[in-house]
Each structure stands twice: as structure tokens, then as C-alpha cells.
Amino acid sequence: MPSGSDQNRSVSAPLAALPIPKHKAGVSQLGVAVNTGHCVSANIPPAAFQPAPNQAYVVEEDSDVNDQTSETEGHDLDDTEDNDSKPPNGASSTELREALDAAHLQMAELRLQMCKLATENSSLHASLSNWKSTNKAPVEITMHKKQIAQLGKKYGVMVEPFIETSIFTQQQHEGVDYQSVLCYDSPLTEKLALASQLHDFILSPLHLFKAHSYFAEWFISNISSGRSTLIHNIRTHASVIFVGYNPEYFAAAYKRDNIHALQTLLKFDTMSKMDPLFPPILFPDFKKDMKRVFKSKIIALVLKLMLLSAGSLQGAVLFAAVIVEFLVSPDSNFHSVGDVSGIVYGKKFYEYKKLLICKSNTITVCTLFKYLNFFVFGPCTTHAQDTLVQEGDDFTNDLEDAMLAFDESESKIQANKIKAHLTVPAEGSISALSDLDSDTNLAENGHHWQVEASVFDALPIHPTPHSPH
């Protein structure tokens, strides 16, 4: 029999090594491996469950084991009453061993419950993350989710194919004219102009939500998805747009790197590593003439496929210009910089837009839109309502040459001062559109026409249809 001092000895080594953390059920400090799906003890060595040989132990009345049973609130634990797990004072070694075995069983049950709660917590955490990702927007924004998506898809074609999220939070400044030459005075004025244009494009009821992060994310996401759908549609009709070329060339997965016929559409000198700002595909007959830039029949056909109204023509012609380059490039995905070719589509769009805005009062630009408007919509074009109008290669010289060509064309018109009498060719007579290439056809006493959403609204021209022969 153990001595009296042994019987009154408090629990030491084995039971002292069995501390059950006094955390509420389900708290992460329980030492459970949630990610792997395996249950791990709270750093309890296996030896701790075995009593030392020939040694008796007395369990104090305030045992941690008993405390743990009261900590598991609201869970279906198989609690054991104190009298069932605690031996009486002066108990024999057999009684103490039985009490210890009962404590071991209770500990095992608690560990199983810990694993169960940890798995449940993991599941709840995952579902909470999903809930946050899909419900982070106010109800006022989600109510207009479809409308925002439609605006994003239109904006990507009619205004800008690439936009930064910072534009949505840019403070508005009154008096910023995004169709003025002044908007290119500095990077700040350019950003203010983009913000002003975005503000005008978005419907007024949505202005209050424009700065919300969810609005910007959803808007930009639909710019991308709308662009992808449009490009897919254009690829599907490639045989009509690129007449004489193998339609298989324009499949997204097709390797176009070494197709010489397509390289000649991207570069005047196919041996050069330089990417020209104005490639051959932008010109009629693929011959460079800055007075006829963007008059390529390929661009006109792309516009005809993608447009629904004349009001979207001005912004869309620039989008079409970079899209036709993308279609004949080796790139499979349309980003601001080509992933294979390195063509800076975003930079080119910027330069094209700058050119048309800065030279919007020239006859060349007016002729361009008259040509495209007739080609796409025919001779009975209706006036547009609801006016809406990165860094890469250094295209400074190319852009200056283009502007100079536009200015020379304008000077020639002003010197002649010839009054225009424009006769629009009969519908279907596309070859007769070459008459529009003459700069003298649109001069009217030195009058300058400002290009707006549809430049033709400002043209004091009344076409006289041809009589059929």
C-alpha cells in the first residue's frame, strides 16, 4: 500500500502533462491541422497517457479535466459527472487507475470533438470567404449590375479599350473638354480628360456609385468580356473581311508568326524589327498616305460588323484600327501589349485618338468620317443622338508626320477656297467613294468642321442621290 504522503500527493508528471486548453469550442488555438484534414493532439506526447509504474495519483477536485467539461458550451459532448471521473479521498490504487482510465476516455472524446469542430470551422470560413467575394457591393449597385455591364461593353468599343481603375476615383473638374487639343497639354490634363469622358459616358443615376471598387471592377471586367466576344465574332467573319486570305489564318490558336502575307500588313519593311505606328493595314491598297489613313476597306468592314449606330463611329474607328492589326498579328490574346508580337496596342490607340482630336478641324479628318459613315451605314445615315464620343514604342516622329500631312492638306484647301459640292455615290457603288479622297470636295469658304460623336452632324452638306441609269 502506498504511504499516506503518497496518497495525499497532488497529480504531477502524467496528469500534469495533460492540460486541456480552456478555450471555447471551435477556437483555432486547439492545435488541429485543419488544412490536411488530420487531427493532431494539443502537443500531448503518447507517453503522457501511461501512468508511471507502481505509482498512485490523487486527482484534485479542481482537475483540469473536469473544468473542460464545463467549457464546451452548446455542443453535444458526452459530459461525465464529477463523481464518475473523480475518485474519493483515500482511494486505493485500483480506484485511481480506474479514474485515470475514465479520464483518458474523456480526453479521447474531447479530442474527437475538437477535430469535428475544427472541420466545421474550416467549412464555415470557406463559405464566409465566398460570401464576402459575392456580396461586397451595396444593394444599390447590384441592382444596376446589368446596366453597368452594358455600359462597360460599349465603353470598351466606343471610347477606350484599356482603362485604369484610378480613373474611376479621379476628382471631376468642370470645364475639361476631352475633345480639345488642350487635353494633351500634360499627363494630368490627359487623366482629367479621361475621367471627364468616363463621367459623361456613365448614366447620371450611377454617378454616385462610380468610385466604389466593385463598380470599377465590374465595369472593367465587362470591357474585357465584351471585347473578347467582339473579337470572336470578327474572327468568325474573317473570310468576308480579309478577302483573298486563308480564313484559318485568323483563328485564335493559329500560328501567324511566319505568314509573310500577314507580315506585309503589319510592316512596310518586313525585315525591320521596328513596329510602325501606322502599319500598311490602315491604308487603302496598303500604301502609306497620311491623308488616307484609316480609310482601309478592312477597317470599314470591321466597323460595319460591329456597329449599330452612327453615333459610335468616332471612337470605334480607333478600336477597329488596333483590332485589325491584332487580327493579323501572331498574338492570341488582346492586351495593351501583344504577348508575342510586342505590339503596343494601347499606346497606338492613344496616339490615334490624339491625332484625330488634335486635327479634328481638318478636311482630311472630316473626309475620313464621311467615307466610313457612308461605307458602314449607306447614304441614308441618320444623325447621331446622345453624343458620346502605357508606355511602349516612341511614335513621336510618326505622329508628327501624320499631323503635318493633315496640316498640309488643310493649307491646300484654304489656299484654293473652293466651295464644296459633294455628290454621294449610289448605294453599293463603293468604288465611287474614291471621289471623297479629293481634299477639295469638302471645302466651303474656308469653313472648319469640328469632329464630334458623329462628325457628319456638323457638315452643312446635303447629298444628292444618283439617278439609276
CSV table of C-alpha atoms in Angstrom, one decimal:
chain,number,residue,atom,x,y,z
A,1,MET,CA,0.0,0.0,0.0
A,2,PRO,CA,1.3,3.5,-0.7
A,3,SER,CA,2.1,5.7,2.3
A,4,GLY,CA,-0.1,8.5,3.5
A,5,SER,CA,2.2,11.0,2.0
A,6,ASP,CA,1.9,9.3,-1.4
A,7,GLN,CA,-1.9,9.3,-1.2
A,8,ASN,CA,-2.0,13.0,-0.5
A,9,ARG,CA,0.4,13.8,-3.3
A,10,SER,CA,-1.0,16.0,-6.0
A,11,VAL,CA,-1.0,15.0,-9.6
A,12,SER,CA,2.4,15.5,-11.1
A,13,ALA,CA,4.0,14.1,-14.2
A,14,PRO,CA,1.4,12.2,-16.2
A,15,LEU,CA,-1.8,14.2,-15.5
A,16,ALA,CA,0.1,17.4,-15.3
A,17,ALA,CA,1.2,16.7,-18.8
A,18,LEU,CA,-2.5,16.6,-19.9
A,19,PRO,CA,-3.5,20.2,-19.8
A,20,ILE,CA,-6.7,20.8,-21.8
A,21,PRO,CA,-6.7,24.3,-23.2
A,22,LYS,CA,-9.5,26.4,-21.7
A,23,HIS,CA,-10.7,27.9,-25.0
A,24,LYS,CA,-14.2,27.8,-26.1
A,25,ALA,CA,-15.1,25.1,-28.6
A,26,GLY,CA,-14.1,25.8,-32.1
A,27,VAL,CA,-11.4,28.3,-31.4
A,28,SER,CA,-8.3,27.9,-33.7
A,29,GLN,CA,-5.8,27.5,-30.8
A,30,LEU,CA,-6.9,24.0,-30.2
A,31,GLY,CA,-4.0,22.6,-32.2
A,32,VAL,CA,-5.9,21.0,-35.1
A,33,ALA,CA,-4.5,20.5,-38.5
A,34,VAL,CA,-7.4,21.9,-40.5
A,35,ASN,CA,-5.8,22.1,-43.9
A,36,THR,CA,-4.7,18.5,-44.1
A,37,GLY,CA,-7.9,17.1,-42.6
A,38,HIS,CA,-6.0,15.2,-39.9
A,39,CYS,CA,-6.5,15.7,-36.2
A,40,VAL,CA,-3.4,16.5,-34.1
A,41,SER,CA,-3.3,16.4,-30.3
A,42,ALA,CA,-2.5,19.5,-28.5
A,43,ASN,CA,1.2,18.7,-28.2
A,44,ILE,CA,0.4,15.8,-25.9
A,45,PRO,CA,3.1,13.1,-26.0
A,46,PRO,CA,1.7,9.5,-26.1
A,47,ALA,CA,3.7,8.6,-23.0
A,48,ALA,CA,1.5,11.1,-21.1
A,49,PHE,CA,-1.4,8.6,-21.3
A,50,GLN,CA,0.5,5.9,-19.5
A,51,PRO,CA,0.9,6.1,-15.7
A,52,ALA,CA,4.3,5.7,-14.2
A,53,PRO,CA,4.8,2.1,-12.8
A,54,ASN,CA,4.0,1.5,-9.2
A,55,GLN,CA,2.8,5.0,-8.5
A,56,ALA,CA,-0.5,6.2,-7.4
A,57,TYR,CA,-2.0,9.6,-8.0
A,58,VAL,CA,-4.6,11.7,-6.4
A,59,VAL,CA,-6.8,13.8,-8.6
A,60,GLU,CA,-7.5,17.3,-7.1
A,61,GLU,CA,-11.2,18.3,-7.0
A,62,ASP,CA,-10.4,21.3,-9.3
A,63,SER,CA,-9.0,19.0,-12.0
A,64,ASP,CA,-8.5,20.5,-15.5
A,65,VAL,CA,-10.4,17.5,-16.9
A,66,ASN,CA,-13.5,18.5,-15.0
A,67,ASP,CA,-13.1,22.1,-15.9
A,68,GLN,CA,-13.0,21.2,-19.6
A,69,THR,CA,-16.5,19.7,-19.5
A,70,SER,CA,-18.0,23.0,-18.3
A,71,GLU,CA,-16.2,24.9,-21.1
A,72,THR,CA,-17.9,23.1,-24.1
A,73,GLU,CA,-21.0,25.3,-24.4
A,74,GLY,CA,-23.8,24.4,-26.7
A,75,HIS,CA,-22.3,21.2,-28.1
A,76,ASP,CA,-23.4,17.6,-27.8
A,77,LEU,CA,-20.5,16.4,-25.7
A,78,ASP,CA,-20.9,13.3,-23.6
A,79,ASP,CA,-20.1,15.1,-20.3
A,80,THR,CA,-19.2,13.0,-17.4
A,81,GLU,CA,-20.3,13.9,-13.9
A,82,ASP,CA,-17.6,14.8,-11.4
A,83,ASN,CA,-18.5,11.8,-9.2
A,84,ASP,CA,-18.0,9.4,-12.1
A,85,SER,CA,-14.5,10.6,-13.0
A,86,LYS,CA,-13.0,11.6,-9.7
A,87,PRO,CA,-12.1,9.0,-7.1
A,88,PRO,CA,-12.9,9.6,-3.4
A,89,ASN,CA,-10.3,10.7,-0.9
A,90,GLY,CA,-8.2,7.8,0.3
A,91,ALA,CA,-9.0,5.7,-2.8
A,92,SER,CA,-6.9,2.7,-3.5
A,93,SER,CA,-4.5,2.4,-6.4
A,94,THR,CA,-7.1,0.3,-8.3
A,95,GLU,CA,-9.7,3.0,-7.9
A,96,LEU,CA,-7.1,5.6,-9.0
A,97,ARG,CA,-6.3,3.6,-12.1
A,98,GLU,CA,-10.0,3.3,-13.0
A,99,ALA,CA,-10.4,7.1,-12.6
A,100,LEU,CA,-7.4,7.6,-14.8
A,101,ASP,CA,-8.8,5.3,-17.4
A,102,ALA,CA,-12.0,7.2,-17.3
A,103,ALA,CA,-10.1,10.5,-17.7
A,104,HIS,CA,-8.3,9.0,-20.8
A,105,LEU,CA,-11.6,8.1,-22.4
A,106,GLN,CA,-13.0,11.5,-21.7
A,107,MET,CA,-9.8,13.1,-23.2
A,108,ALA,CA,-10.2,10.9,-26.3
A,109,GLU,CA,-13.8,12.0,-26.7
A,110,LEU,CA,-12.7,15.7,-26.4
A,111,ARG,CA,-10.0,15.3,-29.0
A,112,LEU,CA,-12.5,13.8,-31.4
A,113,GLN,CA,-14.9,16.7,-30.7
A,114,MET,CA,-12.0,19.1,-31.4
A,115,CYS,CA,-11.4,17.6,-34.8
A,116,LYS,CA,-15.1,17.8,-35.6
A,117,LEU,CA,-15.3,21.4,-34.6
A,118,ALA,CA,-12.1,22.3,-36.5
A,119,THR,CA,-13.5,20.8,-39.7
A,120,GLU,CA,-16.8,22.6,-39.2
A,121,ASN,CA,-14.9,25.9,-38.6
A,122,SER,CA,-12.9,25.3,-41.8
A,123,SER,CA,-16.1,24.9,-43.8
A,124,LEU,CA,-17.7,28.0,-42.3
A,125,HIS,CA,-14.6,30.0,-43.0
A,126,ALA,CA,-14.6,28.9,-46.7
A,127,SER,CA,-18.2,29.8,-47.1
A,128,LEU,CA,-17.7,33.1,-45.4
A,129,SER,CA,-14.9,34.0,-47.9
A,130,ASN,CA,-17.2,33.2,-50.8
A,131,TRP,CA,-20.0,35.2,-49.3
A,132,LYS,CA,-17.7,38.2,-49.0
A,133,SER,CA,-16.5,38.0,-52.5
A,134,THR,CA,-20.0,37.9,-54.0
A,135,ASN,CA,-21.7,40.3,-51.6
A,136,LYS,CA,-19.2,43.1,-51.2
A,137,ALA,CA,-21.2,45.5,-53.3
A,138,PRO,CA,-24.1,47.6,-51.9
A,139,VAL,CA,-27.6,46.6,-53.0
A,140,GLU,CA,-27.9,49.9,-54.8
A,141,ILE,CA,-25.0,48.8,-57.2
A,142,THR,CA,-26.1,45.2,-57.6
A,143,MET,CA,-29.5,46.4,-58.7
A,144,HIS,CA,-27.8,48.1,-61.7
A,145,LYS,CA,-25.3,45.3,-62.4
A,146,LYS,CA,-26.7,44.5,-65.8
A,147,GLN,CA,-26.8,48.2,-66.8
A,148,ILE,CA,-23.2,48.6,-65.6
A,149,ALA,CA,-22.1,45.6,-67.7
A,150,GLN,CA,-23.7,47.0,-70.8
A,151,LEU,CA,-22.0,50.4,-70.3
A,152,GLY,CA,-18.7,48.6,-69.8
A,153,LYS,CA,-19.0,46.7,-73.1
A,154,LYS,CA,-20.0,49.8,-75.0
A,155,TYR,CA,-17.2,51.9,-73.4
A,156,GLY,CA,-14.6,49.4,-74.5
A,157,VAL,CA,-15.5,49.8,-78.1
A,158,MET,CA,-16.7,53.4,-78.3
A,159,VAL,CA,-14.3,55.2,-76.0
A,160,GLU,CA,-11.3,53.3,-74.6
A,161,PRO,CA,-10.3,49.6,-74.8
A,162,PHE,CA,-7.9,49.9,-71.9
A,163,ILE,CA,-8.6,51.9,-68.7
A,164,GLU,CA,-7.1,52.1,-65.2
A,165,THR,CA,-9.1,51.8,-62.1
A,166,SER,CA,-7.7,55.1,-60.8
A,167,ILE,CA,-9.8,57.0,-63.4
A,168,PHE,CA,-13.0,56.0,-61.5
A,169,THR,CA,-11.9,57.8,-58.4
A,170,GLN,CA,-10.4,60.8,-60.2
A,171,GLN,CA,-11.9,64.1,-58.9
A,172,GLN,CA,-14.0,65.8,-61.6
A,173,HIS,CA,-13.1,69.2,-62.9
A,174,GLU,CA,-15.6,71.4,-64.6
A,175,GLY,CA,-14.6,72.8,-68.0
A,176,VAL,CA,-12.4,69.9,-69.0
A,177,ASP,CA,-13.0,69.3,-72.8
A,178,TYR,CA,-11.9,65.8,-73.6
A,179,GLN,CA,-12.2,66.6,-77.3
A,180,SER,CA,-9.9,69.6,-77.2
A,181,VAL,CA,-6.3,69.7,-78.1
A,182,LEU,CA,-5.6,71.2,-74.7
A,183,CYS,CA,-6.3,67.8,-73.0
A,184,TYR,CA,-2.9,66.7,-74.2
A,185,ASP,CA,-1.0,69.5,-72.6
A,186,SER,CA,0.2,67.3,-69.7
A,187,PRO,CA,-0.3,63.8,-68.2
A,188,LEU,CA,-2.6,65.4,-65.6
A,189,THR,CA,-4.8,67.0,-68.2
A,190,GLU,CA,-5.0,63.7,-70.1
A,191,LYS,CA,-6.1,61.9,-67.0
A,192,LEU,CA,-8.7,64.6,-66.2
A,193,ALA,CA,-10.0,64.4,-69.7
A,194,LEU,CA,-10.4,60.6,-69.4
A,195,ALA,CA,-12.2,61.0,-66.1
A,196,SER,CA,-14.5,63.6,-67.6
A,197,GLN,CA,-15.2,61.4,-70.6
A,198,LEU,CA,-16.0,58.4,-68.4
A,199,HIS,CA,-18.2,60.6,-66.2
A,200,ASP,CA,-20.2,61.8,-69.2
A,201,PHE,CA,-20.5,58.3,-70.6
A,202,ILE,CA,-21.9,56.8,-67.4
A,203,LEU,CA,-25.5,57.5,-66.9
A,204,SER,CA,-26.2,60.1,-64.2
A,205,PRO,CA,-28.1,57.8,-61.8
A,206,LEU,CA,-24.9,55.7,-61.5
A,207,HIS,CA,-22.5,58.6,-60.8
A,208,LEU,CA,-22.9,58.2,-57.0
A,209,PHE,CA,-21.5,54.6,-57.3
A,210,LYS,CA,-18.7,55.2,-59.8
A,211,ALA,CA,-16.0,55.5,-57.2
A,212,HIS,CA,-16.9,52.2,-55.5
A,213,SER,CA,-14.3,49.5,-56.1
A,214,TYR,CA,-17.0,46.9,-57.1
A,215,PHE,CA,-18.3,49.3,-59.8
A,216,ALA,CA,-14.9,49.7,-61.3
A,217,GLU,CA,-14.1,46.0,-61.2
A,218,TRP,CA,-17.4,45.0,-62.8
A,219,PHE,CA,-17.2,47.8,-65.4
A,220,ILE,CA,-13.6,46.8,-66.4
A,221,SER,CA,-14.4,43.1,-66.4
A,222,ASN,CA,-17.2,43.7,-68.9
A,223,ILE,CA,-14.9,45.8,-71.1
A,224,SER,CA,-12.7,42.7,-71.3
A,225,SER,CA,-15.6,40.3,-71.8
A,226,GLY,CA,-17.3,42.4,-74.4
A,227,ARG,CA,-14.0,42.9,-76.3
A,228,SER,CA,-13.5,39.1,-76.3
A,229,THR,CA,-16.9,38.5,-77.7
A,230,LEU,CA,-16.5,41.1,-80.4
A,231,ILE,CA,-13.1,39.7,-81.5
A,232,HIS,CA,-14.5,36.2,-81.6
A,233,ASN,CA,-17.3,37.5,-83.9
A,234,ILE,CA,-14.9,39.3,-86.2
A,235,ARG,CA,-12.7,36.1,-86.4
A,236,THR,CA,-15.8,34.2,-87.4
A,237,HIS,CA,-16.4,36.5,-90.3
A,238,ALA,CA,-12.7,36.8,-91.3
A,239,SER,CA,-13.4,35.4,-94.8
A,240,VAL,CA,-15.6,38.4,-95.6
A,241,ILE,CA,-13.3,41.0,-94.1
A,242,PHE,CA,-9.9,39.6,-95.3
A,243,VAL,CA,-10.9,38.7,-98.9
A,244,GLY,CA,-8.3,36.5,-100.6
A,245,TYR,CA,-6.6,35.3,-97.4
A,246,ASN,CA,-6.9,31.9,-95.9
A,247,PRO,CA,-9.7,32.2,-93.2
A,248,GLU,CA,-7.8,29.7,-91.0
A,249,TYR,CA,-5.1,32.4,-90.5
A,250,PHE,CA,-7.4,34.3,-88.2
A,251,ALA,CA,-8.2,31.6,-85.8
A,252,ALA,CA,-7.1,32.5,-82.3
A,253,ALA,CA,-4.8,29.5,-82.0
A,254,TYR,CA,-3.3,29.8,-85.4
A,255,LYS,CA,0.5,30.5,-85.6
A,256,ARG,CA,0.8,33.6,-87.6
A,257,ASP,CA,4.4,34.5,-86.8
A,258,ASN,CA,5.9,33.5,-90.2
A,259,ILE,CA,3.0,34.1,-92.5
A,260,HIS,CA,4.6,36.6,-94.9
A,261,ALA,CA,1.3,37.8,-96.4
A,262,LEU,CA,0.2,38.9,-92.9
A,263,GLN,CA,3.6,40.5,-92.1
A,264,THR,CA,3.2,42.7,-95.1
A,265,LEU,CA,0.0,44.1,-93.4
A,266,LEU,CA,1.9,45.0,-90.3
A,267,LYS,CA,5.2,46.4,-91.7
A,268,PHE,CA,6.2,48.2,-94.9
A,269,ASP,CA,9.6,46.6,-94.4
A,270,THR,CA,9.1,43.0,-93.2
A,271,MET,CA,12.8,42.7,-92.4
A,272,SER,CA,12.7,45.6,-89.9
A,273,LYS,CA,12.2,44.9,-86.2
A,274,MET,CA,10.5,48.2,-85.7
A,275,ASP,CA,6.8,48.3,-85.2
A,276,PRO,CA,5.4,51.3,-87.2
A,277,LEU,CA,2.7,53.5,-85.6
A,278,PHE,CA,0.8,53.4,-88.9
A,279,PRO,CA,1.1,50.0,-90.5
A,280,PRO,CA,0.1,49.2,-94.0
A,281,ILE,CA,-3.3,47.7,-93.0
A,282,LEU,CA,-4.6,51.1,-92.1
A,283,PHE,CA,-4.3,52.5,-95.6
A,284,PRO,CA,-6.2,51.7,-98.9
A,285,ASP,CA,-4.1,49.4,-101.0
A,286,PHE,CA,-1.7,49.1,-98.1
A,287,LYS,CA,0.3,52.1,-99.4
A,288,LYS,CA,1.2,54.8,-96.9
A,289,ASP,CA,-0.6,58.1,-97.5
A,290,MET,CA,-1.4,60.0,-94.3
A,291,LYS,CA,-4.2,61.9,-96.0
A,292,ARG,CA,-5.9,58.5,-96.4
A,293,VAL,CA,-5.1,56.9,-93.0
A,294,PHE,CA,-7.8,54.7,-91.5
A,295,LYS,CA,-9.6,54.5,-94.9
A,296,SER,CA,-8.6,50.9,-95.3
A,297,LYS,CA,-11.5,48.8,-96.5
A,298,ILE,CA,-10.7,46.2,-93.9
A,299,ILE,CA,-11.3,48.8,-91.1
A,300,ALA,CA,-14.6,49.7,-92.8
A,301,LEU,CA,-15.7,46.1,-92.9
A,302,VAL,CA,-14.9,45.6,-89.3
A,303,LEU,CA,-16.8,48.7,-88.4
A,304,LYS,CA,-19.8,47.5,-90.4
A,305,LEU,CA,-19.8,44.2,-88.5
A,306,MET,CA,-19.5,45.7,-85.0
A,307,LEU,CA,-21.5,48.9,-85.1
A,308,LEU,CA,-25.2,49.5,-84.6
A,309,SER,CA,-25.4,53.3,-84.9
A,310,ALA,CA,-23.5,56.1,-86.4
A,311,GLY,CA,-23.1,57.8,-83.0
A,312,SER,CA,-20.5,55.2,-82.0
A,313,LEU,CA,-18.4,55.6,-85.2
A,314,GLN,CA,-15.7,58.1,-83.9
A,315,GLY,CA,-14.4,56.0,-81.0
A,316,ALA,CA,-15.0,52.7,-82.8
A,317,VAL,CA,-12.8,53.6,-85.8
A,318,LEU,CA,-9.8,53.7,-83.5
A,319,PHE,CA,-10.7,50.5,-81.8
A,320,ALA,CA,-11.1,48.9,-85.3
A,321,ALA,CA,-7.7,50.2,-86.3
A,322,VAL,CA,-5.9,48.4,-83.5
A,323,ILE,CA,-8.1,45.3,-83.8
A,324,VAL,CA,-7.2,44.8,-87.5
A,325,GLU,CA,-3.6,44.9,-86.5
A,326,PHE,CA,-4.2,42.4,-83.7
A,327,LEU,CA,-6.0,40.0,-86.1
A,328,VAL,CA,-3.1,39.7,-88.4
A,329,SER,CA,-0.5,39.7,-85.6
A,330,PRO,CA,0.8,36.5,-84.0
A,331,ASP,CA,-0.9,37.4,-80.8
A,332,SER,CA,-3.7,35.2,-79.5
A,333,ASN,CA,-4.9,37.5,-76.7
A,334,PHE,CA,-5.7,41.2,-77.0
A,335,HIS,CA,-3.9,43.1,-74.3
A,336,SER,CA,-2.4,46.6,-74.2
A,337,VAL,CA,0.9,45.0,-75.3
A,338,GLY,CA,1.0,41.9,-77.6
A,339,ASP,CA,2.2,38.9,-75.7
A,340,VAL,CA,4.0,37.5,-78.8
A,341,SER,CA,4.5,40.4,-81.2
A,342,GLY,CA,5.2,43.1,-78.6
A,343,ILE,CA,2.9,45.5,-80.5
A,344,VAL,CA,1.8,48.2,-78.1
A,345,TYR,CA,-1.9,48.3,-79.0
A,346,GLY,CA,-2.8,50.5,-76.0
A,347,LYS,CA,-0.1,53.1,-77.0
A,348,LYS,CA,-1.2,53.1,-80.6
A,349,PHE,CA,-4.9,53.6,-79.6
A,350,TYR,CA,-3.7,56.6,-77.6
A,351,GLU,CA,-1.8,58.1,-80.4
A,352,TYR,CA,-4.6,57.5,-82.9
A,353,LYS,CA,-7.0,59.2,-80.6
A,354,LYS,CA,-4.7,62.1,-80.1
A,355,LEU,CA,-4.2,62.6,-83.8
A,356,LEU,CA,-8.0,62.7,-84.6
A,357,ILE,CA,-8.7,65.0,-81.7
A,358,CYS,CA,-5.8,67.4,-82.4
A,359,LYS,CA,-6.7,67.5,-86.1
A,360,SER,CA,-10.4,67.3,-85.8
A,361,ASN,CA,-10.9,70.6,-87.7
A,362,THR,CA,-9.0,69.5,-90.8
A,363,ILE,CA,-10.7,68.4,-94.0
A,364,THR,CA,-8.8,65.1,-94.0
A,365,VAL,CA,-10.5,64.0,-90.8
A,366,CYS,CA,-13.9,65.1,-91.9
A,367,THR,CA,-13.4,63.3,-95.2
A,368,LEU,CA,-12.4,60.2,-93.3
A,369,PHE,CA,-15.5,60.0,-91.3
A,370,LYS,CA,-17.7,60.8,-94.2
A,371,TYR,CA,-16.1,57.9,-96.1
A,372,LEU,CA,-16.5,55.5,-93.2
A,373,ASN,CA,-20.0,56.6,-92.4
A,374,PHE,CA,-21.2,56.1,-95.9
A,375,PHE,CA,-19.4,52.7,-96.2
A,376,VAL,CA,-20.8,51.4,-93.0
A,377,PHE,CA,-24.3,52.8,-92.9
A,378,GLY,CA,-25.1,53.8,-96.5
A,379,PRO,CA,-26.3,57.1,-98.0
A,380,CYS,CA,-29.2,57.4,-95.6
A,381,THR,CA,-27.2,57.8,-92.4
A,382,THR,CA,-29.3,59.3,-89.6
A,383,HIS,CA,-27.8,61.9,-87.3
A,384,ALA,CA,-26.5,60.6,-84.0
A,385,GLN,CA,-28.3,61.4,-80.8
A,386,ASP,CA,-26.8,61.4,-77.3
A,387,THR,CA,-23.3,62.4,-78.1
A,388,LEU,CA,-20.8,60.0,-76.6
A,389,VAL,CA,-18.0,60.1,-78.0
A,390,GLN,CA,1.4,52.7,-71.4
A,391,GLU,CA,4.0,53.1,-72.4
A,392,GLY,CA,5.7,51.5,-75.4
A,393,ASP,CA,7.4,52.5,-78.6
A,394,ASP,CA,8.2,56.1,-79.2
A,395,PHE,CA,5.9,57.1,-82.1
A,396,THR,CA,6.7,60.8,-81.9
A,397,ASN,CA,8.1,61.2,-85.4
A,398,ASP,CA,5.3,59.2,-87.0
A,399,LEU,CA,2.7,61.2,-85.2
A,400,GLU,CA,4.3,64.5,-86.2
A,401,ASP,CA,4.5,63.4,-89.8
A,402,ALA,CA,0.8,62.5,-89.7
A,403,MET,CA,-0.2,65.8,-88.2
A,404,LEU,CA,2.0,67.6,-90.8
A,405,ALA,CA,0.3,65.8,-93.6
A,406,PHE,CA,-3.1,66.8,-92.2
A,407,ASP,CA,-2.0,70.4,-91.9
A,408,GLU,CA,-0.6,70.4,-95.4
A,409,SER,CA,-3.9,69.1,-96.7
A,410,GLU,CA,-5.8,71.8,-94.8
A,411,SER,CA,-3.5,74.6,-96.0
A,412,LYS,CA,-4.1,73.4,-99.6
A,413,ILE,CA,-7.8,73.7,-99.1
A,414,GLN,CA,-7.6,77.1,-97.5
A,415,ALA,CA,-5.5,78.4,-100.3
A,416,ASN,CA,-7.9,77.2,-103.0
A,417,LYS,CA,-11.0,78.3,-101.2
A,418,ILE,CA,-13.2,76.2,-103.4
A,419,LYS,CA,-16.8,75.7,-102.4
A,420,ALA,CA,-17.7,72.0,-102.0
A,421,HIS,CA,-20.5,70.4,-103.9
A,422,LEU,CA,-20.4,66.8,-102.6
A,423,THR,CA,-22.3,64.2,-104.5
A,424,VAL,CA,-22.7,60.9,-102.6
A,425,PRO,CA,-22.4,57.9,-104.9
A,426,ALA,CA,-25.3,55.5,-105.2
A,427,GLU,CA,-25.6,52.8,-102.5
A,428,GLY,CA,-23.5,49.8,-103.4
A,429,SER,CA,-21.1,51.8,-105.6
A,430,ILE,CA,-18.2,51.6,-103.2
A,431,SER,CA,-15.7,52.3,-105.9
A,432,ALA,CA,-17.1,55.7,-106.4
A,433,LEU,CA,-16.1,56.6,-102.8
A,434,SER,CA,-12.7,57.4,-104.2
A,435,ASP,CA,-14.2,60.8,-105.1
A,436,LEU,CA,-14.1,61.5,-101.3
A,437,ASP,CA,-10.4,61.3,-101.3
A,438,SER,CA,-10.1,64.6,-103.0
A,439,ASP,CA,-9.5,67.3,-100.3
A,440,THR,CA,-11.2,69.9,-102.4
A,441,ASN,CA,-14.6,68.2,-102.1
A,442,LEU,CA,-15.3,69.3,-98.5
A,443,ALA,CA,-14.0,72.9,-98.5
A,444,GLU,CA,-16.7,75.6,-98.1
A,445,ASN,CA,-15.4,79.1,-97.8
A,446,GLY,CA,-12.6,78.0,-95.5
A,447,HIS,CA,-15.0,76.6,-93.0
A,448,HIS,CA,-13.7,74.2,-90.3
A,449,TRP,CA,-15.8,71.4,-89.0
A,450,GLN,CA,-15.3,70.1,-85.5
A,451,VAL,CA,-15.4,66.3,-85.2
A,452,GLU,CA,-18.0,65.3,-82.6
A,453,ALA,CA,-19.7,62.0,-81.8
A,454,SER,CA,-20.7,61.9,-85.5
A,455,VAL,CA,-18.7,64.4,-87.4
A,456,PHE,CA,-21.4,64.5,-90.1
A,457,ASP,CA,-23.8,66.3,-87.8
A,458,ALA,CA,-21.7,69.4,-88.2
A,459,LEU,CA,-21.3,69.1,-92.0
A,460,PRO,CA,-23.6,71.5,-94.0
A,461,ILE,CA,-23.8,69.0,-96.8
A,462,HIS,CA,-27.0,67.7,-98.4
A,463,PRO,CA,-26.2,64.7,-100.6
A,464,THR,CA,-27.9,64.4,-103.9
A,465,PRO,CA,-28.6,60.8,-104.7
A,466,HIS,CA,-27.7,59.5,-108.2
A,467,SER,CA,-30.4,58.6,-110.6
A,468,PRO,CA,-30.2,55.0,-111.7
A,469,HIS,CA,-29.0,54.6,-115.3
